[in-house]
Amino acid sequence: MTDVGVTDISIYVPSYYLTHQDLAEARGVPVDKFHIGLGNFKMSIIPNWEDSVTMAANAAYQLLMKTGTDPKEIRQMVVSTESGVDYSKPVASYVQELLGIGIRCRIYEVKHACYGGTAGLINSVDRIARTNRESEKALVIMTDIAHYGFENSGEPTQGAGAVAMLVERNPKLFSVDTTQNGVYSKSVFDFWRPSGHVVPIVDGHYSIECYLKALEESAMDLKENLQLNGRRLIETLDYVVYHMPFCNMAKKAHRHFVQLEYKDADNAEREKRFKETFEKMVEPGLFGVREVGNIYTGSVYMGLVSLLESEREEVEGKKVGIFSYGSGCGAEFLICNIKENAQKLIDGLNFKKQLDRRKKISIEHYTHIYSQKPQDVRYFPQEVRHFKDEYTQFVFTGIKDHKRQYV
Ligand code: CAA
């Protein structure tokens, strides 16, 4: 069988963050609700010279540079997002121009809430597995701004960022066998953003219920698919990364997974299993969400990047279960098989380094930025030069004649 998967991965986060300490004070909420209750400490804030297009291009630019990939070699580019900038023109088209992706490339945008990133990845892996051209590559990008609005219950779970993955045959970082999966989908109203709404409508507690049900069903489907015949799925995996709208969602998810996997054990035994496995299998993937918040489509893959950077050579040759959930809802449980010798690539992730470059902003500054509309943005190209750094290569300068402008 053809070995296909991800050769390298890049993550991009914008240069500002707000602390949950400052948010809690402004909202008159005990900070422990955010730090202990949700498990989050900082949220990435996107300045007005960035949007889902620039974040996507900034993540993918890093990836092309570090892998030495000629943009003309990319034959499929999928951008998954629920923060699109146009009902018709895909974010992928803007990114094509910014990165210089060639004309012989299939380009499109995918939307299915936070599940969209996984849909883009699975489809790209399948495309590369079937192509006649050995050297064909696909670029999968997930880019989102999680924005719920001021004083909404989802406000402390906000974040922004993008993840880019290079998919090819004989991948260097991890393989994905798309036949070894478990899926679930069902129409529900847990979180949705009707046309014309700037922020989503969310039934927060119900969304957690829908997420856990989707986890249960996808895990069951994966077990049947792998023909485990009574063996425990959890014992075939070394790590699990869950979709993480906030850090403690991973805790809720893992507790649920352990309960399902050890149905026959008593409570004390299950709690012991939960503690042991959470620390070993889940905790190393959590630092990103604590520092960034939710990045919707890229969230579960930010968890994977966090895991790789925390575990380094420990993760080589290991199996990582990925549980991807998108409201609405759709979910998939898949497995990434990390390659031996992955550490060299892990050294190039630079996620922690990128987080350290960010600037803390005040609650007033956050309020000002998130009260603006894209129509309010107007920069001259020479004004935005100082917004650029090692990671931010592309900047949004405003809208002219209904066309978004980038430099
Ligand atoms: N000290 C310590 N803990 C405290 C506390 C305090 N002073 N006050 C509250 N808490 C705890 C609560 O006990 C609770 O913990 P448990 O869930 O473990 O019981 C936690 O803090 C949160 O408190 P509440 O449930 O009272 O908080 P809330 O009602 O304001 O909202 C939320 C929580 C529903 C997650 C909300 O943030 C939300 O709507 N988020 C957006 C939707 C979301 O993220 N859904 C997740 C599943 S859907 C999905 O995954 C798709 C997606 O990306 C959106």
Coordinates of C-alpha atoms and ligand atoms in Angstrom, one line a residue:
M1 CA 0.0 0.0 0.0
T2 CA 1.2 3.5 -0.9
D3 CA 2.6 5.3 2.2
V4 CA 1.1 8.8 2.2
G5 CA 0.9 11.5 4.9
V6 CA 2.5 14.7 6.1
T7 CA 6.1 15.5 5.4
D8 CA 6.2 18.7 7.5
I9 CA 3.8 21.0 9.4
S10 CA 3.9 24.8 10.3
I11 CA 1.8 26.8 12.6
Y12 CA 1.2 30.5 12.7
V13 CA -0.2 32.6 15.5
P14 CA -0.7 36.4 15.3
S15 CA 1.5 38.7 17.3
Y16 CA -0.9 39.8 20.1
Y17 CA -2.4 38.1 23.1
L18 CA -4.8 39.0 25.9
T19 CA -4.5 37.3 29.3
H20 CA -7.4 35.6 31.0
Q21 CA -6.4 37.5 34.1
D22 CA -7.2 40.8 32.3
L23 CA -10.4 39.4 30.7
A24 CA -11.7 38.0 34.1
E25 CA -11.1 41.4 35.8
A26 CA -12.9 43.2 33.0
R27 CA -15.9 40.8 33.1
G28 CA -16.1 40.6 36.9
V29 CA -15.5 36.8 36.8
P30 CA -13.2 34.9 39.2
V31 CA -10.1 34.2 37.2
D32 CA -10.2 30.6 38.5
K33 CA -13.2 30.0 36.2
F34 CA -10.9 30.6 33.3
H35 CA -7.6 29.1 34.7
I36 CA -9.1 26.1 36.5
G37 CA -12.6 25.8 35.0
L38 CA -11.6 26.1 31.3
G39 CA -7.8 25.6 31.7
N40 CA -6.9 28.6 29.5
F41 CA -4.4 31.4 30.3
K42 CA -4.0 33.5 27.2
M43 CA -5.8 34.0 23.9
S44 CA -4.3 35.0 20.6
I45 CA -5.7 38.3 19.3
I46 CA -5.6 39.1 15.6
P47 CA -4.6 42.7 14.8
N48 CA -6.5 44.5 12.1
W49 CA -3.7 44.1 9.5
E50 CA -4.3 40.3 9.5
D51 CA -7.2 38.0 8.6
S52 CA -7.8 34.4 7.7
V53 CA -6.0 34.9 4.4
T54 CA -2.8 36.3 5.9
M55 CA -2.6 33.7 8.6
A56 CA -3.0 30.9 6.0
A57 CA -0.4 32.4 3.8
N58 CA 2.0 33.1 6.8
A59 CA 1.7 29.5 8.0
A60 CA 2.2 28.0 4.5
Y61 CA 5.1 30.3 3.6
Q62 CA 7.1 29.0 6.6
L63 CA 6.3 25.5 5.4
L64 CA 7.4 26.0 1.8
M65 CA 10.6 27.7 3.0
K66 CA 11.6 25.1 5.5
T67 CA 10.9 22.2 3.2
G68 CA 12.5 23.9 0.2
T69 CA 9.3 23.3 -1.8
D70 CA 8.8 25.2 -5.0
P71 CA 5.2 26.6 -5.0
K72 CA 4.8 25.3 -8.5
E73 CA 5.2 21.7 -7.2
I74 CA 1.9 22.0 -5.3
R75 CA -0.9 20.3 -7.3
Q76 CA -3.7 20.6 -4.8
M77 CA -4.2 23.3 -2.2
V78 CA -7.1 23.1 0.2
V79 CA -7.9 25.9 2.7
S80 CA -10.2 24.9 5.5
T81 CA -11.9 27.7 7.3
E82 CA -15.1 28.9 8.9
S83 CA -13.7 32.5 8.8
G84 CA -14.0 33.0 5.0
V85 CA -13.8 36.5 3.6
D86 CA -16.2 36.0 0.7
Y87 CA -19.2 33.9 -0.1
S88 CA -17.8 33.1 -3.5
K89 CA -14.0 33.7 -3.9
P90 CA -12.2 31.2 -1.7
V91 CA -9.5 32.1 0.7
A92 CA -7.4 29.6 -1.3
S93 CA -7.3 31.9 -4.3
Y94 CA -5.9 34.8 -2.3
V95 CA -3.3 32.4 -0.8
Q96 CA -2.5 31.1 -4.3
E97 CA -1.5 34.6 -5.4
L98 CA 0.4 35.5 -2.2
L99 CA 2.5 32.3 -2.3
G100 CA 2.9 32.1 -6.1
I101 CA 1.2 28.7 -6.4
G102 CA 1.1 27.7 -10.0
I103 CA -1.9 27.4 -12.4
R104 CA -1.8 23.6 -12.5
C105 CA -3.1 23.3 -9.1
R106 CA -6.6 22.3 -7.8
I107 CA -7.6 25.0 -5.4
Y108 CA -10.6 25.2 -3.1
E109 CA -12.0 26.1 0.3
V110 CA -13.6 23.6 2.7
K111 CA -16.1 24.4 5.4
H112 CA -17.5 22.1 8.0
A113 CA -16.9 24.1 11.2
C114 CA -13.8 22.8 13.1
Y115 CA -14.0 19.4 11.2
G116 CA -13.1 21.2 7.9
G117 CA -9.3 20.8 8.5
T118 CA -9.6 17.1 8.8
A119 CA -11.8 16.9 5.7
G120 CA -9.1 18.8 3.8
L121 CA -6.3 16.5 5.1
I122 CA -8.1 13.2 4.4
N123 CA -9.1 14.3 0.9
S124 CA -5.5 15.5 0.1
V125 CA -4.0 12.2 1.4
D126 CA -6.4 10.3 -0.9
R127 CA -5.6 12.4 -3.9
I128 CA -1.8 11.9 -3.4
A129 CA -2.3 8.2 -2.9
R130 CA -4.2 7.9 -6.3
T131 CA -2.1 10.2 -8.5
N132 CA 0.1 8.9 -11.3
R133 CA 2.8 11.5 -10.6
E134 CA 5.1 10.2 -7.9
S135 CA 6.3 13.6 -6.8
E136 CA 2.9 15.3 -6.6
K137 CA 2.3 17.4 -3.4
A138 CA -0.7 18.8 -1.7
L139 CA -0.9 21.7 0.7
V140 CA -3.6 21.7 3.4
I141 CA -4.1 24.9 5.4
M142 CA -6.5 25.5 8.3
T143 CA -7.0 29.1 9.2
D144 CA -9.5 30.6 11.7
I145 CA -10.5 33.4 14.0
A146 CA -12.6 32.2 16.9
H147 CA -14.6 35.3 17.8
Y148 CA -17.8 35.1 19.9
G149 CA -18.3 38.7 20.8
F150 CA -17.9 40.7 24.0
E151 CA -19.4 39.0 27.2
N152 CA -20.5 35.9 25.4
S153 CA -19.9 32.7 27.3
G154 CA -17.5 31.6 24.5
E155 CA -15.4 34.8 24.8
P156 CA -12.8 33.2 27.1
T157 CA -12.3 30.4 24.5
Q158 CA -11.4 32.8 21.6
G159 CA -8.2 32.5 19.7
A160 CA -6.7 32.9 16.2
G161 CA -4.2 31.0 14.1
A162 CA -3.4 28.7 11.2
V163 CA -1.8 25.4 10.5
A164 CA -0.3 24.2 7.2
M165 CA 0.7 20.7 6.2
L166 CA 2.6 19.4 3.2
V167 CA 1.1 16.0 2.0
E168 CA 3.1 13.7 -0.1
R169 CA 4.2 10.1 -0.7
N170 CA 6.8 8.6 1.6
P171 CA 6.1 11.4 4.1
K172 CA 8.9 12.3 6.6
L173 CA 6.7 13.3 9.6
F174 CA 3.7 11.0 9.8
S175 CA 1.6 8.6 7.7
V176 CA -2.1 8.6 7.6
D177 CA -4.1 5.5 6.4
T178 CA -7.5 7.1 5.6
T179 CA -9.2 3.6 5.6
Q180 CA -8.4 3.3 9.3
N181 CA -10.9 5.8 10.6
G182 CA -14.1 6.1 12.5
V183 CA -16.7 8.7 11.5
Y184 CA -19.9 10.2 12.8
S185 CA -22.2 13.0 11.6
K186 CA -25.6 14.3 12.6
S187 CA -27.5 17.6 12.1
V188 CA -27.6 19.5 15.4
F189 CA -27.7 23.1 16.4
D190 CA -24.9 23.3 18.9
F191 CA -22.8 26.1 17.3
W192 CA -23.6 27.8 14.0
R193 CA -23.2 31.1 12.2
P194 CA -26.1 32.0 9.9
S195 CA -25.3 34.0 6.8
G196 CA -24.8 37.7 7.8
H197 CA -23.9 37.0 11.4
V198 CA -20.4 38.3 12.4
V199 CA -20.3 36.0 15.5
P200 CA -21.7 32.5 16.0
I201 CA -24.7 31.4 17.9
V202 CA -23.7 28.9 20.5
D203 CA -25.6 26.5 22.8
G204 CA -22.4 25.9 24.9
H205 CA -23.4 23.1 27.3
Y206 CA -25.3 21.3 24.5
S207 CA -22.2 21.6 22.3
I208 CA -20.2 19.7 24.8
E209 CA -22.8 17.0 24.9
C210 CA -22.8 16.8 21.1
Y211 CA -19.0 16.6 21.1
L212 CA -18.9 13.7 23.6
K213 CA -21.5 11.8 21.7
A214 CA -19.5 12.3 18.5
L215 CA -16.4 11.0 20.3
E216 CA -18.2 7.9 21.5
E217 CA -19.6 7.1 18.1
S218 CA -16.4 7.7 16.1
A219 CA -14.4 5.6 18.6
M220 CA -16.9 2.8 18.2
D221 CA -16.8 3.0 14.4
L222 CA -13.0 3.0 14.5
K223 CA -12.9 -0.1 16.7
E224 CA -15.2 -1.9 14.4
N225 CA -13.1 -0.8 11.4
L226 CA -9.9 -2.0 13.0
Q227 CA -11.6 -5.3 14.0
L228 CA -10.2 -5.0 17.5
N229 CA -12.5 -7.9 18.6
G230 CA -12.9 -6.8 22.2
R231 CA -9.4 -5.3 22.6
R232 CA -9.3 -1.8 23.9
L233 CA -8.6 1.0 21.3
I234 CA -6.8 3.1 23.9
E235 CA -4.3 0.3 24.4
T236 CA -3.3 0.4 20.7
L237 CA -2.5 4.1 20.9
D238 CA 0.5 5.9 22.4
Y239 CA -1.1 9.4 22.5
V240 CA -4.5 11.0 21.8
V241 CA -5.1 14.5 20.6
Y242 CA -8.6 15.9 20.9
H243 CA -10.2 18.9 19.2
M244 CA -9.7 21.5 21.9
P245 CA -12.0 24.6 21.9
F246 CA -10.6 25.1 25.4
C247 CA -8.0 23.1 27.3
N248 CA -10.3 21.3 29.7
M249 CA -12.4 19.9 26.8
A250 CA -9.5 17.5 26.3
K251 CA -9.9 16.4 29.9
K252 CA -13.7 15.9 29.5
A253 CA -13.1 14.0 26.3
H254 CA -10.4 11.8 27.7
R255 CA -12.5 11.0 30.8
H256 CA -15.3 10.0 28.5
F257 CA -13.1 7.9 26.3
V258 CA -11.6 6.1 29.4
Q259 CA -15.1 5.4 30.7
L260 CA -16.1 3.8 27.4
E261 CA -12.9 1.8 27.2
Y262 CA -13.0 0.5 30.7
K263 CA -16.8 0.0 31.1
D264 CA -16.3 -3.1 33.2
A265 CA -14.0 -1.5 35.7
D266 CA -15.2 0.1 39.0
N267 CA -15.0 3.9 39.5
A268 CA -11.8 3.8 41.5
E269 CA -10.0 1.8 38.8
R270 CA -11.4 4.0 36.0
E271 CA -10.2 7.1 37.8
K272 CA -6.7 5.6 38.2
R273 CA -6.7 4.7 34.5
F274 CA -7.8 8.2 33.6
K275 CA -5.1 9.9 35.6
E276 CA -2.3 7.7 34.3
T277 CA -3.3 7.9 30.7
F278 CA -4.2 11.6 30.7
E279 CA -0.8 12.5 32.0
K280 CA 1.1 10.3 29.5
M281 CA -1.1 10.4 26.4
V282 CA -2.9 13.8 26.5
E283 CA -1.1 16.3 28.6
P284 CA 1.9 16.8 26.3
G285 CA -0.5 18.1 23.6
L286 CA -2.1 20.9 25.7
F287 CA 0.3 23.8 25.8
G288 CA -0.9 25.4 22.6
V289 CA -4.5 25.7 23.5
R290 CA -3.6 27.1 26.9
E291 CA -1.6 29.9 25.2
V292 CA -3.6 30.5 22.0
G293 CA -7.3 29.4 22.6
N294 CA -9.5 27.9 20.0
I295 CA -8.3 28.1 16.4
Y296 CA -11.3 26.0 15.1
T297 CA -10.2 24.0 12.0
G298 CA -6.5 24.0 13.1
S299 CA -7.2 23.3 16.8
V300 CA -6.6 19.6 16.9
Y301 CA -3.5 19.9 14.7
M302 CA -2.2 22.7 17.0
G303 CA -2.5 20.0 19.7
L304 CA -0.5 17.7 17.5
V305 CA 2.2 20.3 17.1
S306 CA 2.3 20.9 20.8
L307 CA 2.6 17.1 21.4
L308 CA 5.5 16.8 18.9
E309 CA 7.3 19.8 20.5
S310 CA 6.8 18.5 24.0
E311 CA 7.8 14.9 23.4
R312 CA 10.4 15.3 20.7
E313 CA 12.3 12.0 20.1
E314 CA 9.9 10.2 22.5
V315 CA 7.2 10.4 19.8
E316 CA 9.2 8.8 17.1
G317 CA 7.6 5.6 15.8
K318 CA 4.5 6.2 17.9
K319 CA 0.7 6.0 17.1
V320 CA -1.3 9.2 17.8
G321 CA -5.1 9.1 17.8
I322 CA -6.6 12.3 16.5
F323 CA -10.2 13.1 17.4
S324 CA -11.5 15.9 15.2
Y325 CA -15.0 17.4 15.9
G326 CA -16.9 20.1 14.0
S327 CA -20.1 21.6 15.3
G328 CA -23.2 21.1 13.2
C329 CA -21.9 18.2 13.5
G330 CA -19.3 16.0 11.9
A331 CA -16.4 14.0 13.5
E332 CA -13.6 11.6 12.7
F333 CA -11.2 9.6 14.7
L334 CA -8.0 8.8 12.8
I335 CA -4.5 7.7 13.5
C336 CA -1.2 9.4 12.7
N337 CA 1.8 7.0 12.6
I338 CA 4.8 9.2 13.5
K339 CA 8.0 8.3 11.6
E340 CA 11.3 7.3 13.0
N341 CA 13.8 10.2 12.7
A342 CA 11.0 12.8 13.1
Q343 CA 13.0 14.7 15.6
K344 CA 14.9 16.8 13.0
L345 CA 11.6 18.1 11.7
I346 CA 10.2 18.6 15.2
D347 CA 13.2 20.9 15.9
G348 CA 12.0 23.1 13.1
L349 CA 8.5 23.6 14.4
N350 CA 9.4 26.6 16.5
F351 CA 6.0 26.9 18.0
K352 CA 7.1 27.9 21.5
K353 CA 9.6 30.4 20.0
Q354 CA 6.7 31.9 18.0
L355 CA 4.5 32.2 21.1
D356 CA 7.3 34.0 22.9
R357 CA 7.5 36.7 20.3
R358 CA 3.9 37.8 20.9
K359 CA 3.0 41.1 22.7
K360 CA 0.5 41.3 25.5
I361 CA -2.2 43.8 24.9
S362 CA -4.7 45.5 27.3
I363 CA -8.4 44.8 27.5
E364 CA -9.0 48.3 26.0
H365 CA -6.8 47.5 23.0
Y366 CA -8.6 44.2 22.5
T367 CA -11.9 45.9 22.7
H368 CA -10.8 48.5 20.1
I369 CA -9.5 45.9 17.7
Y370 CA -12.5 43.6 17.9
S371 CA -14.9 46.5 17.5
Q372 CA -13.5 47.3 14.0
K373 CA -14.7 46.0 10.7
P374 CA -12.5 45.0 7.8
Q375 CA -14.0 48.1 6.0
D376 CA -12.3 50.3 8.6
V377 CA -8.8 49.1 7.8
R378 CA -6.8 51.4 5.5
Y379 CA -3.0 51.2 5.5
F380 CA -0.5 52.5 2.9
P381 CA 1.9 49.6 2.0
Q382 CA 4.9 51.6 3.5
E383 CA 3.0 51.9 6.8
V384 CA 2.8 48.1 7.4
R385 CA 6.4 47.2 6.9
H386 CA 7.1 47.3 10.7
F387 CA 4.2 44.8 11.2
K388 CA 6.2 42.2 9.4
D389 CA 8.7 39.8 11.2
E390 CA 10.2 36.4 10.7
Y391 CA 6.7 34.8 10.9
T392 CA 4.5 37.6 9.5
Q393 CA 5.3 37.9 5.9
F394 CA 1.9 39.0 4.6
V395 CA -0.3 41.8 5.8
F396 CA -3.9 43.0 5.0
T397 CA -4.0 46.7 4.0
G398 CA -7.7 47.2 3.5
I399 CA -10.5 46.9 0.9
K400 CA -10.4 48.8 -2.4
D401 CA -13.2 48.5 -5.0
H402 CA -14.6 45.5 -3.0
K403 CA -11.2 43.7 -3.4
R404 CA -9.1 42.8 -0.4
Q405 CA -5.6 44.1 -0.6
Y406 CA -2.4 42.4 0.7
V407 CA 1.3 43.1 0.7
Ligands
CAA1 N1 -13.3 28.3 40.0 C1 -13.0 27.1 39.4 N2 -13.8 26.6 38.4 C2 -14.9 27.3 38.1 C3 -15.3 28.5 38.7 C4 -14.4 29.0 39.7 N3 -14.7 30.1 40.3 N4 -16.4 28.9 38.1 C5 -16.8 28.0 37.2 N5 -15.9 27.0 37.2 C6 -15.9 25.8 36.3 C7 -17.2 25.1 36.1 O1 -17.5 24.2 37.2 C8 -17.1 24.5 34.8 O2 -16.3 23.3 34.9 P1 -16.9 21.9 34.5 O3 -17.3 22.0 33.1 O4 -15.8 21.0 34.7 O5 -18.1 21.7 35.4 C9 -16.2 25.5 34.0 O6 -15.6 26.3 35.0 C10 -17.0 26.4 33.1 O7 -18.0 26.9 33.8 P2 -19.5 27.1 33.2 O8 -19.9 25.8 32.5 O9 -20.3 27.6 34.2 O10 -19.1 28.2 32.1 P3 -20.1 28.8 31.0 O11 -21.4 28.4 31.1 O12 -19.8 30.3 31.1 O13 -19.5 28.4 29.6 C11 -18.7 27.0 27.9 C12 -18.6 27.3 29.4 C13 -20.0 26.3 27.6 C14 -17.6 26.0 27.5 C15 -18.5 28.3 27.1 O14 -17.2 28.7 27.2 C16 -18.9 28.2 25.6 O15 -20.0 28.4 25.2 N6 -17.8 27.9 24.8 C17 -18.0 27.9 23.3 C18 -18.5 26.5 22.8 C19 -17.6 25.4 23.0 O16 -16.4 25.6 23.2 N7 -18.1 24.2 23.0 C20 -17.2 23.0 23.1 C21 -17.8 21.8 22.4 S1 -18.2 22.3 20.7 C22 -16.8 22.4 19.8 O17 -15.8 21.8 20.3 C23 -16.7 23.1 18.5 C24 -16.0 24.4 18.7 O18 -14.8 24.5 18.6 C25 -16.8 25.6 19.1

